[in-house]
Amino acid sequence: MQPGTPVTDFPAVGPARAKALARLGIQVAQDLLFHYPRTYDDRTRITRIADAPQDRPVCVEALVSDVPRLSRIRKGLELVKLQAADQTGKMNLTFFNQAYVREALRLGETYIFYGTVEGHGPWRSMTNPVFEAKGAARFTGRIMPIYP
């Protein structure tokens, strides 16, 4: 592989993916080396629910304290709602069109939720957070690059 090797020579890069990469200005291997992230998300710090700021995304470690409920609002719109808690408070979680969350989150287990906390005092909530089981750091517990 040389710096001038076209991306179409890479495994799993067909015409559709090559077209998408070309829109980003990536046509050869060297372009990949110089395609830097526009920013980084720091997902290493865990914040308590009561201390979570409202203006930026944070990681919150919380126990699922309510059974996830699936609601079908209308055709094409499903909501999964549940409540999570830590030692400092409770937080309502809402997931839009992600019915799998109902089976993925289990009552009594602890998860890390990454997203923007909304609300004041006891009325805290998060919408469509990224989540994973405590100790299974794949998307949390690290600094994640954000590409354009």
Short mmCIF file of N, CA and C in Angstrom, two decimals:
data_model
loop_
_atom_site.label_atom_id
_atom_site.label_comp_id
_atom_site.label_asym_id
_atom_site.label_seq_id
_atom_site.Cartn_x
_atom_site.Cartn_y
_atom_site.Cartn_z
N MET A 1 0.84 -1.17 0.00
CA MET A 1 0.00 0.00 0.00
C MET A 1 0.90 1.24 0.00
N GLN A 2 0.61 2.14 -0.90
CA GLN A 2 1.37 3.38 -1.06
C GLN A 2 0.45 4.57 -0.77
N PRO A 3 1.02 5.75 -0.54
CA PRO A 3 0.17 6.93 -0.29
C PRO A 3 -0.80 7.23 -1.44
N GLY A 4 -0.45 6.85 -2.64
CA GLY A 4 -1.30 7.12 -3.79
C GLY A 4 -2.28 6.02 -4.12
N THR A 5 -2.37 5.00 -3.29
CA THR A 5 -3.29 3.88 -3.53
C THR A 5 -4.74 4.36 -3.42
N PRO A 6 -5.54 4.14 -4.46
CA PRO A 6 -6.95 4.57 -4.40
C PRO A 6 -7.70 3.83 -3.30
N VAL A 7 -8.66 4.51 -2.69
CA VAL A 7 -9.44 3.90 -1.61
C VAL A 7 -10.27 2.73 -2.11
N THR A 8 -10.55 2.67 -3.40
CA THR A 8 -11.31 1.55 -3.94
C THR A 8 -10.53 0.24 -3.88
N ASP A 9 -9.21 0.31 -3.65
CA ASP A 9 -8.40 -0.90 -3.50
C ASP A 9 -8.47 -1.46 -2.07
N PHE A 10 -9.07 -0.74 -1.14
CA PHE A 10 -9.18 -1.18 0.24
C PHE A 10 -10.31 -2.20 0.35
N PRO A 11 -10.18 -3.15 1.28
CA PRO A 11 -11.28 -4.10 1.50
C PRO A 11 -12.53 -3.36 1.97
N ALA A 12 -13.67 -3.79 1.53
CA ALA A 12 -14.99 -3.27 1.93
C ALA A 12 -15.26 -1.86 1.43
N VAL A 13 -14.47 -1.36 0.48
CA VAL A 13 -14.75 -0.05 -0.11
C VAL A 13 -15.17 -0.28 -1.56
N GLY A 14 -16.48 -0.24 -1.74
CA GLY A 14 -17.04 -0.39 -3.08
C GLY A 14 -17.35 0.97 -3.67
N PRO A 15 -18.07 1.01 -4.78
CA PRO A 15 -18.38 2.28 -5.43
C PRO A 15 -19.18 3.25 -4.56
N ALA A 16 -20.14 2.74 -3.80
CA ALA A 16 -20.96 3.63 -2.97
C ALA A 16 -20.12 4.27 -1.86
N ARG A 17 -19.33 3.47 -1.17
CA ARG A 17 -18.49 4.01 -0.09
C ARG A 17 -17.41 4.93 -0.66
N ALA A 18 -16.85 4.60 -1.81
CA ALA A 18 -15.84 5.45 -2.44
C ALA A 18 -16.44 6.82 -2.80
N LYS A 19 -17.69 6.83 -3.24
CA LYS A 19 -18.38 8.08 -3.55
C LYS A 19 -18.57 8.92 -2.29
N ALA A 20 -18.96 8.28 -1.18
CA ALA A 20 -19.14 8.99 0.09
C ALA A 20 -17.81 9.55 0.58
N LEU A 21 -16.74 8.77 0.46
CA LEU A 21 -15.42 9.25 0.87
C LEU A 21 -14.94 10.40 -0.02
N ALA A 22 -15.27 10.35 -1.30
CA ALA A 22 -14.88 11.43 -2.22
C ALA A 22 -15.53 12.75 -1.83
N ARG A 23 -16.76 12.69 -1.31
CA ARG A 23 -17.43 13.92 -0.84
C ARG A 23 -16.67 14.55 0.32
N LEU A 24 -15.94 13.73 1.08
CA LEU A 24 -15.12 14.23 2.19
C LEU A 24 -13.71 14.61 1.73
N GLY A 25 -13.43 14.43 0.46
CA GLY A 25 -12.11 14.76 -0.07
C GLY A 25 -11.12 13.62 0.09
N ILE A 26 -11.60 12.42 0.29
CA ILE A 26 -10.73 11.25 0.49
C ILE A 26 -10.80 10.38 -0.76
N GLN A 27 -9.70 10.34 -1.50
CA GLN A 27 -9.66 9.54 -2.72
C GLN A 27 -8.52 8.55 -2.74
N VAL A 28 -7.44 8.86 -2.00
CA VAL A 28 -6.28 7.97 -1.92
C VAL A 28 -5.91 7.75 -0.45
N ALA A 29 -5.02 6.78 -0.21
CA ALA A 29 -4.62 6.43 1.16
C ALA A 29 -4.07 7.63 1.93
N GLN A 30 -3.32 8.47 1.28
CA GLN A 30 -2.73 9.64 1.95
C GLN A 30 -3.82 10.58 2.48
N ASP A 31 -4.92 10.70 1.77
CA ASP A 31 -6.02 11.55 2.22
C ASP A 31 -6.57 11.06 3.56
N LEU A 32 -6.58 9.74 3.77
CA LEU A 32 -7.05 9.20 5.05
C LEU A 32 -6.13 9.61 6.20
N LEU A 33 -4.83 9.65 5.92
CA LEU A 33 -3.87 10.01 6.97
C LEU A 33 -4.03 11.46 7.42
N PHE A 34 -4.50 12.31 6.53
CA PHE A 34 -4.62 13.72 6.86
C PHE A 34 -6.06 14.17 7.06
N HIS A 35 -6.94 13.22 7.28
CA HIS A 35 -8.34 13.53 7.59
C HIS A 35 -8.50 13.52 9.10
N TYR A 36 -8.31 14.68 9.72
CA TYR A 36 -8.31 14.80 11.17
C TYR A 36 -9.72 15.04 11.71
N PRO A 37 -9.95 14.65 12.95
CA PRO A 37 -11.24 14.95 13.58
C PRO A 37 -11.42 16.46 13.74
N ARG A 38 -12.68 16.92 13.72
CA ARG A 38 -12.93 18.36 13.91
C ARG A 38 -12.91 18.73 15.38
N THR A 39 -13.21 17.73 16.24
CA THR A 39 -13.17 17.95 17.69
C THR A 39 -13.14 16.60 18.38
N TYR A 40 -13.10 16.63 19.70
CA TYR A 40 -13.10 15.39 20.48
C TYR A 40 -14.13 15.50 21.59
N ASP A 41 -14.79 14.39 21.92
CA ASP A 41 -15.70 14.32 23.06
C ASP A 41 -14.95 13.63 24.19
N ASP A 42 -14.88 14.30 25.33
CA ASP A 42 -14.25 13.70 26.51
C ASP A 42 -15.31 12.91 27.27
N ARG A 43 -15.26 11.60 27.17
CA ARG A 43 -16.22 10.73 27.83
C ARG A 43 -15.56 9.96 28.98
N THR A 44 -14.50 10.55 29.53
CA THR A 44 -13.77 9.88 30.60
C THR A 44 -14.30 10.22 31.98
N ARG A 45 -14.96 11.34 32.14
CA ARG A 45 -15.44 11.77 33.45
C ARG A 45 -16.89 11.36 33.67
N ILE A 46 -17.15 10.77 34.81
CA ILE A 46 -18.50 10.39 35.19
C ILE A 46 -19.05 11.49 36.10
N THR A 47 -20.25 11.97 35.78
CA THR A 47 -20.91 13.03 36.55
C THR A 47 -22.13 12.44 37.25
N ARG A 48 -22.38 12.93 38.45
CA ARG A 48 -23.59 12.51 39.17
C ARG A 48 -24.78 13.25 38.57
N ILE A 49 -25.95 12.66 38.69
CA ILE A 49 -27.16 13.25 38.09
C ILE A 49 -27.39 14.67 38.61
N ALA A 50 -27.28 14.88 39.89
CA ALA A 50 -27.54 16.20 40.47
C ALA A 50 -26.51 17.24 40.03
N ASP A 51 -25.30 16.81 39.69
CA ASP A 51 -24.23 17.74 39.31
C ASP A 51 -24.09 17.93 37.80
N ALA A 52 -24.87 17.24 37.02
CA ALA A 52 -24.72 17.29 35.56
C ALA A 52 -25.11 18.66 35.01
N PRO A 53 -24.22 19.31 34.26
CA PRO A 53 -24.55 20.60 33.65
C PRO A 53 -25.54 20.42 32.51
N GLN A 54 -26.24 21.48 32.17
CA GLN A 54 -27.26 21.40 31.12
C GLN A 54 -26.75 21.78 29.74
N ASP A 55 -25.59 22.38 29.66
CA ASP A 55 -25.16 22.94 28.38
C ASP A 55 -24.24 22.05 27.56
N ARG A 56 -23.84 20.91 28.11
CA ARG A 56 -22.93 20.05 27.36
C ARG A 56 -23.17 18.59 27.69
N PRO A 57 -22.84 17.69 26.76
CA PRO A 57 -23.03 16.26 27.00
C PRO A 57 -22.09 15.76 28.10
N VAL A 58 -22.58 14.83 28.90
CA VAL A 58 -21.79 14.25 29.99
C VAL A 58 -22.09 12.76 30.11
N CYS A 59 -21.23 12.05 30.83
CA CYS A 59 -21.46 10.65 31.16
C CYS A 59 -22.05 10.59 32.56
N VAL A 60 -23.11 9.83 32.71
CA VAL A 60 -23.77 9.65 34.00
C VAL A 60 -23.87 8.16 34.26
N GLU A 61 -23.38 7.74 35.43
CA GLU A 61 -23.50 6.34 35.84
C GLU A 61 -24.75 6.22 36.68
N ALA A 62 -25.69 5.40 36.22
CA ALA A 62 -26.97 5.29 36.93
C ALA A 62 -27.53 3.87 36.82
N LEU A 63 -28.33 3.53 37.82
CA LEU A 63 -28.98 2.24 37.91
C LEU A 63 -30.38 2.36 37.29
N VAL A 64 -30.76 1.42 36.46
CA VAL A 64 -32.11 1.42 35.88
C VAL A 64 -33.08 1.06 37.00
N SER A 65 -33.92 2.03 37.37
CA SER A 65 -34.81 1.84 38.52
C SER A 65 -36.27 1.63 38.12
N ASP A 66 -36.53 1.55 36.84
CA ASP A 66 -37.90 1.38 36.35
C ASP A 66 -37.85 0.49 35.12
N VAL A 67 -38.84 -0.33 34.93
CA VAL A 67 -38.91 -1.20 33.76
C VAL A 67 -39.13 -0.33 32.52
N PRO A 68 -38.31 -0.50 31.47
CA PRO A 68 -38.52 0.26 30.25
C PRO A 68 -39.90 -0.01 29.65
N ARG A 69 -40.62 1.07 29.31
CA ARG A 69 -41.97 0.96 28.73
C ARG A 69 -41.96 1.42 27.28
N LEU A 70 -42.53 0.61 26.41
CA LEU A 70 -42.62 0.94 24.99
C LEU A 70 -44.00 1.50 24.70
N SER A 71 -44.05 2.67 24.05
CA SER A 71 -45.31 3.28 23.65
C SER A 71 -45.27 3.56 22.16
N ARG A 72 -46.35 3.23 21.49
CA ARG A 72 -46.47 3.56 20.07
C ARG A 72 -47.37 4.78 19.98
N ILE A 73 -46.77 5.93 19.69
CA ILE A 73 -47.50 7.19 19.66
C ILE A 73 -48.39 7.26 18.42
N ARG A 74 -47.81 6.94 17.29
CA ARG A 74 -48.54 6.87 16.02
C ARG A 74 -47.71 6.01 15.08
N LYS A 75 -48.20 5.77 13.91
CA LYS A 75 -47.46 4.93 12.97
C LYS A 75 -46.10 5.57 12.68
N GLY A 76 -45.06 4.80 12.89
CA GLY A 76 -43.72 5.30 12.62
C GLY A 76 -43.06 6.02 13.78
N LEU A 77 -43.71 6.09 14.95
CA LEU A 77 -43.11 6.75 16.11
C LEU A 77 -43.30 5.89 17.35
N GLU A 78 -42.21 5.38 17.87
CA GLU A 78 -42.22 4.58 19.09
C GLU A 78 -41.35 5.27 20.14
N LEU A 79 -41.79 5.21 21.38
CA LEU A 79 -41.03 5.78 22.50
C LEU A 79 -40.75 4.69 23.51
N VAL A 80 -39.53 4.68 24.01
CA VAL A 80 -39.20 3.84 25.16
C VAL A 80 -38.83 4.80 26.27
N LYS A 81 -39.52 4.68 27.40
CA LYS A 81 -39.28 5.55 28.54
C LYS A 81 -38.92 4.70 29.75
N LEU A 82 -38.02 5.22 30.56
CA LEU A 82 -37.64 4.56 31.79
C LEU A 82 -37.02 5.57 32.73
N GLN A 83 -36.75 5.12 33.94
CA GLN A 83 -36.13 6.00 34.93
C GLN A 83 -34.85 5.35 35.41
N ALA A 84 -33.82 6.18 35.59
CA ALA A 84 -32.54 5.73 36.13
C ALA A 84 -32.21 6.60 37.32
N ALA A 85 -31.43 6.06 38.26
CA ALA A 85 -31.12 6.80 39.47
C ALA A 85 -29.70 6.51 39.94
N ASP A 86 -29.14 7.48 40.65
CA ASP A 86 -27.90 7.28 41.37
C ASP A 86 -28.11 7.79 42.79
N GLN A 87 -27.04 7.97 43.55
CA GLN A 87 -27.17 8.39 44.94
C GLN A 87 -27.69 9.82 45.08
N THR A 88 -27.61 10.63 44.01
CA THR A 88 -27.97 12.05 44.11
C THR A 88 -29.32 12.39 43.52
N GLY A 89 -29.93 11.48 42.77
CA GLY A 89 -31.23 11.81 42.18
C GLY A 89 -31.68 10.83 41.12
N LYS A 90 -32.79 11.19 40.49
CA LYS A 90 -33.38 10.36 39.44
C LYS A 90 -33.37 11.13 38.13
N MET A 91 -33.45 10.36 37.04
CA MET A 91 -33.43 10.96 35.72
C MET A 91 -34.33 10.13 34.81
N ASN A 92 -35.21 10.81 34.06
CA ASN A 92 -36.06 10.14 33.07
C ASN A 92 -35.30 10.03 31.76
N LEU A 93 -35.35 8.86 31.14
CA LEU A 93 -34.69 8.63 29.86
C LEU A 93 -35.75 8.34 28.81
N THR A 94 -35.61 8.97 27.65
CA THR A 94 -36.54 8.77 26.54
C THR A 94 -35.74 8.40 25.29
N PHE A 95 -36.17 7.36 24.62
CA PHE A 95 -35.54 6.92 23.38
C PHE A 95 -36.60 6.92 22.28
N PHE A 96 -36.33 7.63 21.19
CA PHE A 96 -37.26 7.70 20.06
C PHE A 96 -36.88 6.64 19.02
N ASN A 97 -37.86 5.86 18.59
CA ASN A 97 -37.70 4.85 17.53
C ASN A 97 -36.51 3.93 17.78
N GLN A 98 -36.34 3.50 19.02
CA GLN A 98 -35.28 2.56 19.38
C GLN A 98 -35.89 1.49 20.29
N ALA A 99 -36.79 0.71 19.73
CA ALA A 99 -37.53 -0.29 20.50
C ALA A 99 -36.61 -1.33 21.13
N TYR A 100 -35.44 -1.56 20.56
CA TYR A 100 -34.51 -2.55 21.11
C TYR A 100 -34.05 -2.18 22.52
N VAL A 101 -34.13 -0.90 22.88
CA VAL A 101 -33.70 -0.44 24.19
C VAL A 101 -34.51 -1.12 25.29
N ARG A 102 -35.75 -1.43 24.99
CA ARG A 102 -36.62 -2.08 25.98
C ARG A 102 -36.02 -3.39 26.46
N GLU A 103 -35.38 -4.13 25.57
CA GLU A 103 -34.75 -5.40 25.93
C GLU A 103 -33.30 -5.22 26.36
N ALA A 104 -32.64 -4.16 25.89
CA ALA A 104 -31.22 -3.96 26.17
C ALA A 104 -30.96 -3.45 27.58
N LEU A 105 -31.87 -2.64 28.12
CA LEU A 105 -31.69 -2.10 29.47
C LEU A 105 -32.49 -2.93 30.46
N ARG A 106 -31.82 -3.43 31.48
CA ARG A 106 -32.46 -4.33 32.44
C ARG A 106 -32.60 -3.66 33.81
N LEU A 107 -33.74 -3.86 34.40
CA LEU A 107 -34.04 -3.32 35.71
C LEU A 107 -32.99 -3.79 36.73
N GLY A 108 -32.47 -2.84 37.51
CA GLY A 108 -31.52 -3.17 38.56
C GLY A 108 -30.06 -3.20 38.14
N GLU A 109 -29.78 -3.02 36.86
CA GLU A 109 -28.40 -3.02 36.39
C GLU A 109 -27.91 -1.59 36.20
N THR A 110 -26.60 -1.41 36.32
CA THR A 110 -25.98 -0.09 36.21
C THR A 110 -25.41 0.10 34.82
N TYR A 111 -25.66 1.29 34.26
CA TYR A 111 -25.19 1.64 32.93
C TYR A 111 -24.53 3.01 32.96
N ILE A 112 -23.74 3.29 31.93
CA ILE A 112 -23.19 4.62 31.72
C ILE A 112 -23.99 5.21 30.57
N PHE A 113 -24.61 6.38 30.81
CA PHE A 113 -25.40 7.07 29.80
C PHE A 113 -24.64 8.32 29.38
N TYR A 114 -24.51 8.54 28.07
CA TYR A 114 -23.82 9.72 27.56
C TYR A 114 -24.80 10.55 26.74
N GLY A 115 -25.02 11.78 27.18
CA GLY A 115 -25.92 12.68 26.48
C GLY A 115 -26.04 13.98 27.25
N THR A 116 -26.94 14.84 26.80
CA THR A 116 -27.15 16.13 27.45
C THR A 116 -28.30 16.01 28.43
N VAL A 117 -28.04 16.38 29.68
CA VAL A 117 -29.06 16.33 30.72
C VAL A 117 -29.87 17.62 30.65
N GLU A 118 -31.18 17.48 30.71
CA GLU A 118 -32.08 18.63 30.67
C GLU A 118 -32.85 18.70 31.97
N GLY A 119 -33.36 19.87 32.28
CA GLY A 119 -34.20 20.05 33.46
C GLY A 119 -33.43 20.51 34.67
N HIS A 120 -34.19 20.93 35.70
CA HIS A 120 -33.62 21.44 36.95
C HIS A 120 -34.07 20.60 38.12
N GLY A 121 -33.27 20.62 39.17
CA GLY A 121 -33.65 19.96 40.42
C GLY A 121 -34.02 18.51 40.24
N PRO A 122 -35.18 18.12 40.77
CA PRO A 122 -35.56 16.70 40.69
C PRO A 122 -36.08 16.31 39.31
N TRP A 123 -36.29 17.24 38.42
CA TRP A 123 -36.85 16.96 37.08
C TRP A 123 -35.74 16.90 36.05
N ARG A 124 -34.92 15.88 36.10
CA ARG A 124 -33.81 15.71 35.17
C ARG A 124 -34.21 14.69 34.10
N SER A 125 -33.73 14.89 32.88
CA SER A 125 -34.03 13.95 31.81
C SER A 125 -32.93 13.95 30.77
N MET A 126 -32.91 12.88 29.97
CA MET A 126 -31.96 12.74 28.88
C MET A 126 -32.72 12.11 27.72
N THR A 127 -32.47 12.59 26.51
CA THR A 127 -33.15 12.06 25.33
C THR A 127 -32.14 11.39 24.41
N ASN A 128 -32.43 10.16 24.02
CA ASN A 128 -31.60 9.36 23.12
C ASN A 128 -30.13 9.31 23.52
N PRO A 129 -29.82 9.01 24.78
CA PRO A 129 -28.41 8.93 25.15
C PRO A 129 -27.75 7.66 24.60
N VAL A 130 -26.45 7.73 24.42
CA VAL A 130 -25.65 6.54 24.13
C VAL A 130 -25.49 5.83 25.47
N PHE A 131 -25.60 4.53 25.49
CA PHE A 131 -25.47 3.82 26.77
C PHE A 131 -24.72 2.51 26.57
N GLU A 132 -24.13 2.06 27.68
CA GLU A 132 -23.50 0.75 27.71
C GLU A 132 -23.38 0.31 29.16
N ALA A 133 -23.27 -0.98 29.36
CA ALA A 133 -23.18 -1.53 30.71
C ALA A 133 -21.91 -1.03 31.38
N LYS A 134 -21.99 -0.83 32.67
CA LYS A 134 -20.82 -0.40 33.44
C LYS A 134 -19.72 -1.45 33.29
N GLY A 135 -18.52 -0.99 32.96
CA GLY A 135 -17.39 -1.89 32.79
C GLY A 135 -17.18 -2.37 31.37
N ALA A 136 -18.09 -2.06 30.46
CA ALA A 136 -17.97 -2.47 29.06
C ALA A 136 -17.67 -1.24 28.20
N ALA A 137 -16.60 -0.53 28.54
CA ALA A 137 -16.29 0.74 27.88
C ALA A 137 -15.93 0.55 26.42
N ARG A 138 -16.87 0.93 25.58
CA ARG A 138 -16.64 0.94 24.14
C ARG A 138 -16.86 2.34 23.60
N PHE A 139 -17.90 3.01 24.09
CA PHE A 139 -18.21 4.36 23.66
C PHE A 139 -18.05 5.37 24.80
N THR A 140 -17.87 4.89 26.01
CA THR A 140 -17.68 5.77 27.16
C THR A 140 -16.36 5.39 27.82
N GLY A 141 -15.89 6.25 28.72
CA GLY A 141 -14.64 5.98 29.40
C GLY A 141 -13.42 6.27 28.56
N ARG A 142 -13.61 7.00 27.48
CA ARG A 142 -12.49 7.33 26.58
C ARG A 142 -12.75 8.66 25.88
N ILE A 143 -11.77 9.14 25.19
CA ILE A 143 -11.92 10.36 24.39
C ILE A 143 -12.24 9.91 22.97
N MET A 144 -13.37 10.37 22.45
CA MET A 144 -13.85 9.94 21.14
C MET A 144 -13.64 11.05 20.10
N PRO A 145 -13.06 10.72 18.95
CA PRO A 145 -12.92 11.72 17.90
C PRO A 145 -14.25 11.95 17.19
N ILE A 146 -14.49 13.19 16.80
CA ILE A 146 -15.70 13.55 16.05
C ILE A 146 -15.24 14.05 14.68
N TYR A 147 -15.60 13.33 13.66
CA TYR A 147 -15.19 13.68 12.31
C TYR A 147 -16.28 14.48 11.61
N PRO A 148 -15.88 15.33 10.66
CA PRO A 148 -16.89 16.09 9.92
C PRO A 148 -17.78 15.19 9.09
#
